[in-house]
Every structure is written in C-alpha cells, then in structure tokens.
Coordinates of C-alpha atoms in Angstrom, one line a residue:
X6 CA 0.0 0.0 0.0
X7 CA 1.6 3.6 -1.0
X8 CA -1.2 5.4 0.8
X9 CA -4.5 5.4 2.1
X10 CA -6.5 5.0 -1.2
X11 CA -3.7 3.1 -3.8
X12 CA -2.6 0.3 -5.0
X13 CA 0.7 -0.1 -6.6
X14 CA 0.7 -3.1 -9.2
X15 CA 4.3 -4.9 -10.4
X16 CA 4.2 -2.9 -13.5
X17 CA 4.1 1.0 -12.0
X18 CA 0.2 1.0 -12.1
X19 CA -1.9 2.7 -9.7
X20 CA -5.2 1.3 -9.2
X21 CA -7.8 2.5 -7.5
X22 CA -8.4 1.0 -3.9
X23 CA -11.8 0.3 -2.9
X24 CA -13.5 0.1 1.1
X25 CA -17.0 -1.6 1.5
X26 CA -18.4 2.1 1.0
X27 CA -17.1 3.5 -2.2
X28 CA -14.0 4.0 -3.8
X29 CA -10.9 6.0 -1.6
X30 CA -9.3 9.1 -2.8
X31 CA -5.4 8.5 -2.7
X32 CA -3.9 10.3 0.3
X33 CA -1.7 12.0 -2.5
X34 CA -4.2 13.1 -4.4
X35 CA -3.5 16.0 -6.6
X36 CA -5.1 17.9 -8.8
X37 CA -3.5 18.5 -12.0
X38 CA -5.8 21.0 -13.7
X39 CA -4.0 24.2 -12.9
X40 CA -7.9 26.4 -13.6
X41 CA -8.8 23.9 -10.3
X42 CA -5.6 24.9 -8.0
X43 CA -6.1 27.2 -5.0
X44 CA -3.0 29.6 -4.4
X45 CA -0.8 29.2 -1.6
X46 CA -0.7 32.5 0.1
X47 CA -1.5 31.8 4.2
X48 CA 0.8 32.2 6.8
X49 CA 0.3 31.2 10.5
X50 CA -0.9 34.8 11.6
X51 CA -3.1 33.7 8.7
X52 CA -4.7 30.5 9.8
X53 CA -4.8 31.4 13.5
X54 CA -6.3 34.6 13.1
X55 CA -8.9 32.1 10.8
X56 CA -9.7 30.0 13.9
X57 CA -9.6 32.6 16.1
X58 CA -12.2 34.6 13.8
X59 CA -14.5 31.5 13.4
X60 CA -14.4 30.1 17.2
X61 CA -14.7 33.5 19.1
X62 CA -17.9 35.3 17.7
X63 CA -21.7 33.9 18.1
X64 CA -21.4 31.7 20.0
X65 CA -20.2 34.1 23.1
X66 CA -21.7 37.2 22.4
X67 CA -25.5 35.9 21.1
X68 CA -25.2 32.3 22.6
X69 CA -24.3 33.1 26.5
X70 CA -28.1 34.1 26.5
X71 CA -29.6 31.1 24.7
X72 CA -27.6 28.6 27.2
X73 CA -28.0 30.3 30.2
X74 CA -31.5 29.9 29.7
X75 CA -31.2 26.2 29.0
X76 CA -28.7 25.4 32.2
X77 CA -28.7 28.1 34.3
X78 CA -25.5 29.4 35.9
X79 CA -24.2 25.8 34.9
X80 CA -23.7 26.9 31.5
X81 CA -20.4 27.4 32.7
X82 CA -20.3 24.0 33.1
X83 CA -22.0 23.3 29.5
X84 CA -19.0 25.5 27.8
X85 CA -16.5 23.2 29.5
X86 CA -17.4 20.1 28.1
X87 CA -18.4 21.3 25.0
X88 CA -14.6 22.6 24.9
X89 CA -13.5 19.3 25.8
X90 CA -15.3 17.9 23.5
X91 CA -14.0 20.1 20.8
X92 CA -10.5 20.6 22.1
X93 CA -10.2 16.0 21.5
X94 CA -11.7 16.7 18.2
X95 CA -9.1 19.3 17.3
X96 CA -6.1 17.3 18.2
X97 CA -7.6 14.4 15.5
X98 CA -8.1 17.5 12.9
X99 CA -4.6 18.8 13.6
X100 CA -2.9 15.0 12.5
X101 CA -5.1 14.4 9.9
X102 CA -5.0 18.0 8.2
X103 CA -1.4 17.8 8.2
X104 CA -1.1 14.3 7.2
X105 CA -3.5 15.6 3.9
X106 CA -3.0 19.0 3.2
X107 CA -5.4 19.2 0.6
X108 CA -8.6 21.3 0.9
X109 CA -11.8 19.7 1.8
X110 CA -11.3 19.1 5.4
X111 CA -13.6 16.3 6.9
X112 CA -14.8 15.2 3.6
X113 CA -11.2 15.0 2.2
X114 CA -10.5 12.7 4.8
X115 CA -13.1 10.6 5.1
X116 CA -12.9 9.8 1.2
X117 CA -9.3 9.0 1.5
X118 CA -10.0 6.6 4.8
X119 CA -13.3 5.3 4.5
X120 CA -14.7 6.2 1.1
X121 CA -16.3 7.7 -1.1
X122 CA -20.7 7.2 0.1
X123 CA -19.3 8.1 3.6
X124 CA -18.5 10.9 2.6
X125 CA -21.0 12.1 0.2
X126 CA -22.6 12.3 3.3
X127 CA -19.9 14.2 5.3
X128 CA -19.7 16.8 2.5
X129 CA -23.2 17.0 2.7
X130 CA -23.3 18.0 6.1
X131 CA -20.6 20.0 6.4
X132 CA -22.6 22.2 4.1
X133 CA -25.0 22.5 6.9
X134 CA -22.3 23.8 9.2
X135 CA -20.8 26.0 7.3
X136 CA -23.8 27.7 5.5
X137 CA -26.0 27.7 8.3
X138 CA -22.8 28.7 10.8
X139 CA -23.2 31.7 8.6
X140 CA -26.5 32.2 8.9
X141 CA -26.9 32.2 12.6
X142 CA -23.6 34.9 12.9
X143 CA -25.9 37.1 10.4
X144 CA -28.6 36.5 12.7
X145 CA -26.8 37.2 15.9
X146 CA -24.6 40.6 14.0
X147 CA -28.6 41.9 13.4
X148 CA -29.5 41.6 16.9
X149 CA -26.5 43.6 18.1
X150 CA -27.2 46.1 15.1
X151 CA -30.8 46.8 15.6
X152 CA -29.7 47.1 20.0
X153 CA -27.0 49.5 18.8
X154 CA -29.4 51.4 16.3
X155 CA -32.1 51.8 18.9
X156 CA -29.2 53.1 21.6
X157 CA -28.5 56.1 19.0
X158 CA -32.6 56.6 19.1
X159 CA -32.5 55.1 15.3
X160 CA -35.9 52.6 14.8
X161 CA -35.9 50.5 11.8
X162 CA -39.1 49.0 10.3
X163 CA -40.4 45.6 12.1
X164 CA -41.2 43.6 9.1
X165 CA -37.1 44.6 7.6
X166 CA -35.9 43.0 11.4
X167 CA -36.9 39.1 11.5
X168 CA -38.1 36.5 9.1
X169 CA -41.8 35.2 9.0
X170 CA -41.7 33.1 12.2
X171 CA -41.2 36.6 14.1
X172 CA -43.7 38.5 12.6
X173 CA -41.6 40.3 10.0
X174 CA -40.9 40.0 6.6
X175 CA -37.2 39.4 6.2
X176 CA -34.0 39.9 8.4
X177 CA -32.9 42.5 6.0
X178 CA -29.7 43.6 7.7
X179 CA -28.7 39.5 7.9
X180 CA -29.1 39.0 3.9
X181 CA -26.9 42.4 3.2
X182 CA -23.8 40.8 5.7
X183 CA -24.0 37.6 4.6
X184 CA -24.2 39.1 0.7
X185 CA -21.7 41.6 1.6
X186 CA -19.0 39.6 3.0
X187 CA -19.9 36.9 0.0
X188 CA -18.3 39.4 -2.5
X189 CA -15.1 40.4 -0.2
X190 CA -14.4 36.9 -0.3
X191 CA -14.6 37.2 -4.1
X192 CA -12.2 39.4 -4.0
X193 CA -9.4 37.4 -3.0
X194 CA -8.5 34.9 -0.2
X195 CA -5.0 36.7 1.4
X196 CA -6.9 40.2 1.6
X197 CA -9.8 38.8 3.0
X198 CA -7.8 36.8 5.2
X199 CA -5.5 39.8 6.6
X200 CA -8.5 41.9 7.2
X201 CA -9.9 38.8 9.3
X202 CA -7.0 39.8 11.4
X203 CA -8.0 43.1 12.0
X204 CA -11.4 42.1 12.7
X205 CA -10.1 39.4 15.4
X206 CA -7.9 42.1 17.4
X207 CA -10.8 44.4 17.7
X208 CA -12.9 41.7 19.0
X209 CA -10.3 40.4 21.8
X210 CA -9.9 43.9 23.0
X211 CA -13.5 44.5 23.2
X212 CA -14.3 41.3 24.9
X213 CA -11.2 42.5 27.3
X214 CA -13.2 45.3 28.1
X215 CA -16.2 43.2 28.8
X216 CA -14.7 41.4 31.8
X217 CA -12.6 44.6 33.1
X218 CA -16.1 46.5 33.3
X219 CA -18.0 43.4 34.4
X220 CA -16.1 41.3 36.9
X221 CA -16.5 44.5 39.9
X222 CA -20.0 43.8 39.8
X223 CA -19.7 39.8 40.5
X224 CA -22.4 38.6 42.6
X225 CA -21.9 35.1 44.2
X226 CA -25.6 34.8 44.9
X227 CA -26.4 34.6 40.6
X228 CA -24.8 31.2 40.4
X229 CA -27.6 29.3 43.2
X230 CA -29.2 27.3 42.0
X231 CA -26.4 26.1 39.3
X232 CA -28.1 23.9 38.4
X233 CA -31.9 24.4 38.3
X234 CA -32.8 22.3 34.9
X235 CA -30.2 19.2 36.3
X236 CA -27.5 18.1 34.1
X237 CA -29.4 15.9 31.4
X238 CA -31.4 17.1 28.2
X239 CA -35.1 16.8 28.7
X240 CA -38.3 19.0 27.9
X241 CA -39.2 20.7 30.9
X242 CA -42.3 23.0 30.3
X243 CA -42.6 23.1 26.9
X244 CA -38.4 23.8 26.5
X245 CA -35.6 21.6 26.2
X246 CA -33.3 22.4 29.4
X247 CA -30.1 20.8 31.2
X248 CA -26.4 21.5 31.3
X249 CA -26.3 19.2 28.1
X250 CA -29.4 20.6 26.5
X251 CA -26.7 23.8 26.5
X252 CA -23.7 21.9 25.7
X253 CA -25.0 20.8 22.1
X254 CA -26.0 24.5 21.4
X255 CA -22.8 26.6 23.1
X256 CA -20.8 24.0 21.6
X257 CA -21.7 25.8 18.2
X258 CA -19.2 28.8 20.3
X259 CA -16.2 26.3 19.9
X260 CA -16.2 24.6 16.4
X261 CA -14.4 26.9 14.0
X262 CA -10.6 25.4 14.0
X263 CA -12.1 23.2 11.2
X264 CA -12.5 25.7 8.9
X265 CA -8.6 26.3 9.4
X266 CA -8.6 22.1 8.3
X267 CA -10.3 23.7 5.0
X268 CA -7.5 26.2 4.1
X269 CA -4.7 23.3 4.4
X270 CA -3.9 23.6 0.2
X271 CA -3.4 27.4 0.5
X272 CA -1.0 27.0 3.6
X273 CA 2.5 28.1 2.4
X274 CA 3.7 25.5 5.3
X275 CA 1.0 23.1 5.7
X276 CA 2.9 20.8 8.4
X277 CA 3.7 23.7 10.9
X278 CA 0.9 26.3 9.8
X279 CA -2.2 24.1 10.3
X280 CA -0.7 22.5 13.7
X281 CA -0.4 26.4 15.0
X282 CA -3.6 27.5 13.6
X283 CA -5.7 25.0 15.1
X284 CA -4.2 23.7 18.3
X285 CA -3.5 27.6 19.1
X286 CA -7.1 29.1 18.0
X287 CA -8.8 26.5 20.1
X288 CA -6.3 27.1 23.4
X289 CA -6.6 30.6 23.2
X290 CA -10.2 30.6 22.5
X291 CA -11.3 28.4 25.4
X292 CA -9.9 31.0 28.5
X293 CA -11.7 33.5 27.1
X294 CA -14.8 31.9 27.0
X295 CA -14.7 31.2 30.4
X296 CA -13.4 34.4 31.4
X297 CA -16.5 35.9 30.0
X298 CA -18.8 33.4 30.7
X299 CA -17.8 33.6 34.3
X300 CA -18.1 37.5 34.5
X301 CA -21.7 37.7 32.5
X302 CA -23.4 35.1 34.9
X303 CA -21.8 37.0 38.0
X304 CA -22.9 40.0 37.2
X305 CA -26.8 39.6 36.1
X306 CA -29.3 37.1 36.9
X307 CA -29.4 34.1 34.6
X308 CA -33.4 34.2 33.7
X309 CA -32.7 38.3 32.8
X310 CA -29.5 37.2 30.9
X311 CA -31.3 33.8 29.1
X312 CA -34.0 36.6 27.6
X313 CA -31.5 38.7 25.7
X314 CA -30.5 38.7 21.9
X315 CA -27.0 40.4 22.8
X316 CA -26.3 39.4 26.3
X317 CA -23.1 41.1 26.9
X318 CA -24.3 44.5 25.6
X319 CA -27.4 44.1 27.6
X320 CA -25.0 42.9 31.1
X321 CA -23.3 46.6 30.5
X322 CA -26.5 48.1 30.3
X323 CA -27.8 46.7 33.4
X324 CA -24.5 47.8 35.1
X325 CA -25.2 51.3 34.1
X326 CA -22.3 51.5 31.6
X327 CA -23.8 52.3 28.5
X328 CA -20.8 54.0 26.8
X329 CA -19.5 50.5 27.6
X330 CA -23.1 48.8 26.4
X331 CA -22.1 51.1 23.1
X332 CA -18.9 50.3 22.2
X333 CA -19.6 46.3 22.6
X334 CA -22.0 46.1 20.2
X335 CA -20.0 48.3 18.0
X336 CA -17.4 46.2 18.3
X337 CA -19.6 42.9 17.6
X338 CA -21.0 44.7 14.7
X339 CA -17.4 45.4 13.6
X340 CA -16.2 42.0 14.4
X341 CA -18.7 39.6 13.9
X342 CA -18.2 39.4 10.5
X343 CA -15.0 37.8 10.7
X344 CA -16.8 34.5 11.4
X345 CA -19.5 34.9 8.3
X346 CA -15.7 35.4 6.7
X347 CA -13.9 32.6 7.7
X348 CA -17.3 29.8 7.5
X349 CA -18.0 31.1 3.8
X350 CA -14.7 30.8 3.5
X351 CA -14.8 27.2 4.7
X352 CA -18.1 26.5 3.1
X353 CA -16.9 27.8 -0.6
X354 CA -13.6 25.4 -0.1
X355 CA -16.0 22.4 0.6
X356 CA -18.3 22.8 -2.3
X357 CA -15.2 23.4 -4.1
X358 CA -13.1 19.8 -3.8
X359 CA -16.7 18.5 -3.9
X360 CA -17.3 20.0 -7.1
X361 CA -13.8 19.0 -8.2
X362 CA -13.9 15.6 -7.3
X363 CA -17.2 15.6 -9.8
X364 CA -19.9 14.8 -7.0
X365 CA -21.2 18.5 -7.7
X366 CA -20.9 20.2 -10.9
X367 CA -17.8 20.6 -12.0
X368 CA -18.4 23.9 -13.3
X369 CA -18.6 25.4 -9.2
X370 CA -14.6 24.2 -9.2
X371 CA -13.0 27.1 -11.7
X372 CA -11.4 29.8 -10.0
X373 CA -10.6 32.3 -11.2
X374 CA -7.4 33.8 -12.8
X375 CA -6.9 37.2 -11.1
X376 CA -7.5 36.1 -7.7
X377 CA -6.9 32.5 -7.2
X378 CA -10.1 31.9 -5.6
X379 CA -13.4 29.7 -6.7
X380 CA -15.6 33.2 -7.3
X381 CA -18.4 31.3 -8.4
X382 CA -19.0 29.1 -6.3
X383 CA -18.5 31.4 -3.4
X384 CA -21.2 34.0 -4.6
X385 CA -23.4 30.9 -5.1
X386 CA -22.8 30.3 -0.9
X387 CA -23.3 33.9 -0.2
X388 CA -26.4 33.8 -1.8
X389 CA -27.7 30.4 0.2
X390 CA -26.5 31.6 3.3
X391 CA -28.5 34.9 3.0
X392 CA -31.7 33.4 2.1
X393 CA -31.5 31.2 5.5
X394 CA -30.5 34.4 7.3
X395 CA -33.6 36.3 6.3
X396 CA -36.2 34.1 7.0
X397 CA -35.3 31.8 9.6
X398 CA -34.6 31.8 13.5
X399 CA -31.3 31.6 15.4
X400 CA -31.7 28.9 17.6
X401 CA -32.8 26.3 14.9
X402 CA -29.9 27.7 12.8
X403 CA -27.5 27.0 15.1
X404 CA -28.7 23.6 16.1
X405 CA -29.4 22.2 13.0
X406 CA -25.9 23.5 11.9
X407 CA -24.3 21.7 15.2
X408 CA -25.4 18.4 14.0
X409 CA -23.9 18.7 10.6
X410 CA -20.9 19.6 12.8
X411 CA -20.7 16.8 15.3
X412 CA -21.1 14.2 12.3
X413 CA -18.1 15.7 10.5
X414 CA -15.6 15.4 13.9
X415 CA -16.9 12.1 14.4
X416 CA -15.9 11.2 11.1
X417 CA -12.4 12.9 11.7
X418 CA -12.0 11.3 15.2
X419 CA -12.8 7.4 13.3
X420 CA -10.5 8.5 10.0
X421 CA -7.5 9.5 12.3
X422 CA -7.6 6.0 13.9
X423 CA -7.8 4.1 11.3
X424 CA -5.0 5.2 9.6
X425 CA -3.2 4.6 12.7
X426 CA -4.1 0.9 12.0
X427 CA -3.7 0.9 8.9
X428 CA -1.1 2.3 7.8
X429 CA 1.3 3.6 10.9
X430 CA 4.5 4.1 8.7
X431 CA 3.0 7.2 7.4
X432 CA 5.1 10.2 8.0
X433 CA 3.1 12.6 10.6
X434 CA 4.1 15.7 11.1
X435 CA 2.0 16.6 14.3
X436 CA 0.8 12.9 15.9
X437 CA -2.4 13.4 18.3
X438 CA -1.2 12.1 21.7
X439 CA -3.0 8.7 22.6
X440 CA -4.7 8.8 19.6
X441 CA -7.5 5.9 20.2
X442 CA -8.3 6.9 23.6
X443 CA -8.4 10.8 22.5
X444 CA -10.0 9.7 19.5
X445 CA -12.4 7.5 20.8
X446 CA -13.7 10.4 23.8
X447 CA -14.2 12.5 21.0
X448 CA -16.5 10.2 19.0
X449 CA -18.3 9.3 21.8
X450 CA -18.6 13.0 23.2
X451 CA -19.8 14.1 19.9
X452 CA -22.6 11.2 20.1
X453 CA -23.9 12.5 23.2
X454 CA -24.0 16.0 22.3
X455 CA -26.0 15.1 19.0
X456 CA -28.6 12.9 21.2
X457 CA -28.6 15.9 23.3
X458 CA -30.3 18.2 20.7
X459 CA -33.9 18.6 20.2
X460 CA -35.5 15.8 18.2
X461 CA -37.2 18.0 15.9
X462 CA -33.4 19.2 14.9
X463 CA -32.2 15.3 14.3
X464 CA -35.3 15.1 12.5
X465 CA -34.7 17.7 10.5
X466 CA -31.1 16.7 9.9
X467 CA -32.1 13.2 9.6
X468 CA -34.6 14.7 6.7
X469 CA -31.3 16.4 5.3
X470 CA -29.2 13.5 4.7
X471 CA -31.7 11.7 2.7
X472 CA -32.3 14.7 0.3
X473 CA -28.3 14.0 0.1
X474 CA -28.2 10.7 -0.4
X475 CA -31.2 11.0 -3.3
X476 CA -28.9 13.5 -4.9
X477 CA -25.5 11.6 -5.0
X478 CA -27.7 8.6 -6.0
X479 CA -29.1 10.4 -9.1
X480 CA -26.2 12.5 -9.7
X481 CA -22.8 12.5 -7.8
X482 CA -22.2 9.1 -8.0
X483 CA -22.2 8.3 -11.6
X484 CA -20.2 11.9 -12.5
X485 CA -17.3 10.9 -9.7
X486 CA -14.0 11.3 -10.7
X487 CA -12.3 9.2 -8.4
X488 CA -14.7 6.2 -9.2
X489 CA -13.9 6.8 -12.9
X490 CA -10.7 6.2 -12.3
X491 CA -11.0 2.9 -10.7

C-alpha cells in the first residue's frame, strides 16, 4: 500500500483501492488541472487569526443568552465540556490535516480513509455547518445592530428585522452581511484573510473590556441554583433544558478550528501552519470563554441574561455602563463578520473539492485567474446563506448546523484512527497524543451531544441526509472522478 486510497501493481500501475463504501481518494491526491488549484498564500498569523475569527464570535456574544436559559448558571459547566469535546476533536483534525494538506477538510479525509458514500454524506453536512454557521452569525450581528441602532434613538421598520416566524418580513440587515461579505471573499482569499485579522484584534480587546467593566459587579448569589434544569437534556415545560441541552448548542461557540482544516492547500507551510492555527485558535479561545462566561453570569441574573439577543451588551447596560453597552456592540457589529468570513470561507472550499472531485458540478470548481479563488461558487454560498439568514430563526440555525458539525468530527476522530491501524508508517508531522483513547472520547462526546439536541433538529437533519443521499444517488455518483478512475 503507497497510501491510504492506492494500490501499486508490479508494472508501476496505480489502481484504485476500494472500502466496502465506495471508492478511496489516494492520500496523495493532486489535482492536476491548474484552472482547479487554490493559491498558496496563508501564513500562521493567517490560519490562526482564521480559527480565532471563526471560534470567538456567536457563540459568546449571542449564545451566552440562549444557554444560560437552558442550564442556568451551569452553562459554565455546558461551555467546559463542549470545549473538551472540541479541544479532543481538534487534536484528531490537527494530525489528519497535516497528514493531507489538501482542501476539503472532513470530507477529504473521510474519502481517503473510509470512502467515497461516507463521505457524500460528510460533505453534505458540512454544508449545513458552514452555511448555516453563517446564517446564525448574520442573525446574531442583526440583533446587536438593531440594539446599537435603537441606543442612537435610530428605529428601523419591524417587518425589515426578522423573518416570517417573528412577525416580519425578512432579516434585511442578515441577507446584506451575509451578501456583503460573500463578494469580499470574491475578492481574494489573502486580503480577506489579513483583514480577518484586524477584525479578530478588535474583537479580543472589546471582549477584554467586557470582563474589566464586568467582573467589579460579581455577585456570588447569581450562580444558586447552578443547576436548576439538572444536568441531562429533557423537555421541561414546553423547552428543552439541562447542562447538556446547552452543551450541544454553546458548543456551536467552539467549532471553527475546522474551517482552518479547509484552508490546508493554500498554507505556504501546511505541516507547521495548520498545527499552530488549530491547536493555538482553540487554546486561546477556550480562556476567554470562560473568562467571559464567568463574569456575565456573575454580574446579572441568569433568567434576565437567558431573555436577551446580545447578552453582553445588555450585562453593561444593566450595570449602568452604556458607553460600555455602546462600544460592545460596536465592536460585535465590527467584528462579527469575521466568522460569516472565515465559515463562507470554509463552506466555498468544501463545495469546491466537492465539485472538483465531480460529485457536484464541475463547473462550481473554476477559479478564477486574477485572484486565485473559486468566485463562483462562493457567490453561489453567499447567496444560500443569505436566504436562511432572512427568514429563519437563530436557535434552529445554530442547532441544525451543530449536528452537521458533530457528524463531521466524528468522522475525523474514526479516519485518524484508522489510519493509525492501517497504515502507521506514514510520515506525521504533528501525531495526536493517545490517539485511540483521544479519538475514541471525542466520537463518543460528539454522540452525546447530537442525542442531546432537540428531536425536531435530528429530525430535520435526519430529513437532510436523505435529500443527500437521493442527490448523490441520481447524480454525484455516476459523475465521480475518483470512481472513474477505478
């Protein structure tokens, strides 16, 4: 065996190597089409300031609110084993992105490792993180927007504000970021990606500010009960509650070091760029969740803080700091688009190796000549993203996007040890420390966190898949590259 997906013959040939679900993509796969090659211009700044920009955004400045109504003061508690989850999830990603840095992340691997129906359908979710990662950030940035508006005594209309489940039309000010940062992504990946880093510093500092202004006020007697809903997810008055209930929904605050996975072809040092970008993003990331989360519980009551669309802006208010109250939800407006940035960003590189490999169109693979980047099939993801923006409601977003999520790690957490099985001469560059008991606690974390989430939302995401699997039936599967070549 030369690699995870070929077979050398006497003669020089290589042929194909199948699994009992599809053909697998050589571990060397390259593409040789130079219209189908993405540039390698990312740095480590780069790729941290990636995972950094995708991991610290939503989930801490709209989702604090959503979990501490679903746990109570023990959403603490929900963020640390959602980061634990995460953080044994990352250390697979790290081996296995350097071990195949080619774009494509999760779906790359699993077609090299498992094959090629597996993951069809690992693709197929991912495009339900991503997009709908997206989605929920555009929600969230128009929350702190129409907050920060109505501070400066500026009202706009109702129906422009939320889709039709809240009485509106459309979430107008969601479909212009998600369109908006759609065509600065067009523009080119380096310059979107060094402006990501100026996005990322304002939010650290601004988040900084939140804990200096907010920790004085720390009140002991806001964290009894911790634990009002118990630890379990279960419907409790017509609501699902419990410090898991809150750990499959905050965990959407975590996942965004896989979207650095996405970038590996671009890295101009793939073996010590992607091991900084995501085992640093997801260290730094998970002390300042806590830091905050810490300081927001402390300083207002959890059933106030759980009815709030922009939590932290709305702690400052309470604390009778509204310059403060100001200037954090001008920074989130400021800086929450760095995440829409780096998912699209993630998003347009999946549909892209998907569309190269011939499972989608190959027509969505082209990119384009001045930049370097797929234009089209990035202004064909701004466009999906902003339609689920506009009419449809954060929570779900966010959960349905979380399950597409918790498959893909799984699938990353199974890939990295089986190739430790199978094939353990490989050279690694970074190797995941105890790899099958690290491996094996994120699989089985990510399985409870997935049970965890409302059954309408596995429904839904159940109802997903087999739209997915209809499509690759009628289409993907007879247009794949990689099986043609078997």
């Amino acid at each position: 065996m030369t690699d995870g997906g070929a077979k050398q013959t006497s003669n020089g040939e290589r042929h194909l190597a199948r699994g009992l679900l599809g053909p697998l993509k050589p571990l060397d796969a390259r593409e040789a089409d130079p219209d189908r090659k993405l540039r390698k211009t990312l740095s480590w700044p780069h790729l941290i300031a990636l995972g950094i920009g995708a991991i610290v955004g939503t989930g801490i400045y709209t989702l604090t609110g959503v979990g501490a109504d679903r746990a109570g003061p023990a959403v603490i508690l929900s963020f640390a084993i959602a980061g634990a989850v995460c953080a044994c999830a990352a250390l697979a990603y790290a081996e296995m992105a350097t071990l195949i840095p080619t774009a494509g992340s999760a779906y790359t691997y699993t077609y090299s490792v498992i094959g090629e129906s597996i993951a069809w359908i690992v693709g197929w979710s991912l495009i339900l993180e991503y997009s709908l990662a997206c989605s929920t950030v555009a929600v969230g940035w128009s929350a702190y927007l129409v907050g920060w508006l109505q501070s400066a005594g500026i009202n706009m209309p109702a129906a422009l504000l939320s889709g039709p489940h809240g009485g509106g039309v459309v979430n107008l000010p969601a479909v212009l970021v998600a369109l908006g940062i759609a065509g600065m992504l067009v523009a080119g990946t380096k310059e979107s990606a060094t402006f990501n880093i100026v996005l990322v510093a304002i939010k650290m500092v601004a988040l900084a500010v939140f804990v200096f202004v907010a920790l004085p006020a720390f009140n002991g007697g806001n964290f009894e009960p911790f634990m009002p809903y118990g630890f379990g997810s279960h419907i409790e008055n017509g609501a699902t509650r419990g410090v898991m209930a809150a750990a499959a929904i905050v965990f959407f605050a975590f996942y965004g070091f896989d979207a650095v996975a996405t970038s590996a072809e671009e890295a101009r040092n793939p073996g010590r760029d992607l091991t900084i970008g995501i085992i640093g993003s997801m260290a730094a990331c998970t002390a300042i969740y806590m830091g905050v989360a810490v300081a927001a519980i402390g300083a207002v009551s959890y059933i106030d803080l759980g009815k709030s669309a922009e939590p932290l802006a709305y702690v400052l208010r309470t604390l009778q700091h509204p310059f403060a109250a100001w200037a954090i939800g001008l920074a989130a407006l400021i800086a929450l688009p760095s995440v829409i940035l780096v998912m699209m960003y993630g998003q347009s590189r999946i549909f892209f190796v998907m569309s190269r490999d011939g499972l989608l169109p190959r027509s969505l693979s082209r990119v384009s000549a001045r930049t370097g980047s797929p234009a089209l099939v990035t202004m064909v993801t701004g466009v999906f993203v902003a339609a689920v923006a506009g009419f449809f409601r954060l929570d779900e977003i966010a959960e349905l996007a979380n399950a597409g999520t918790l498959l893909a790690f799984i699938a990353v957490a199974a890939c990295m040890m089986v190739l430790r099985k199978r094939a353990p001469e490989l050279k690694r560059v970074f190797r995941c420390p105890a790899p099958m008991l690290v491996g094996t606690l994120a699989i089985l974390g990510c399985i409870y966190l997935l049970v965890s989430l409302p059954t309408h939302t596995l429904v839904r995401f159940a109802l997903w898949n087999v739209l997915g699997v209809i499509f690759y039936l009628a289409y993907g599967r007879a247009r794949s590259l990689v099986r043609a070549q078997g």
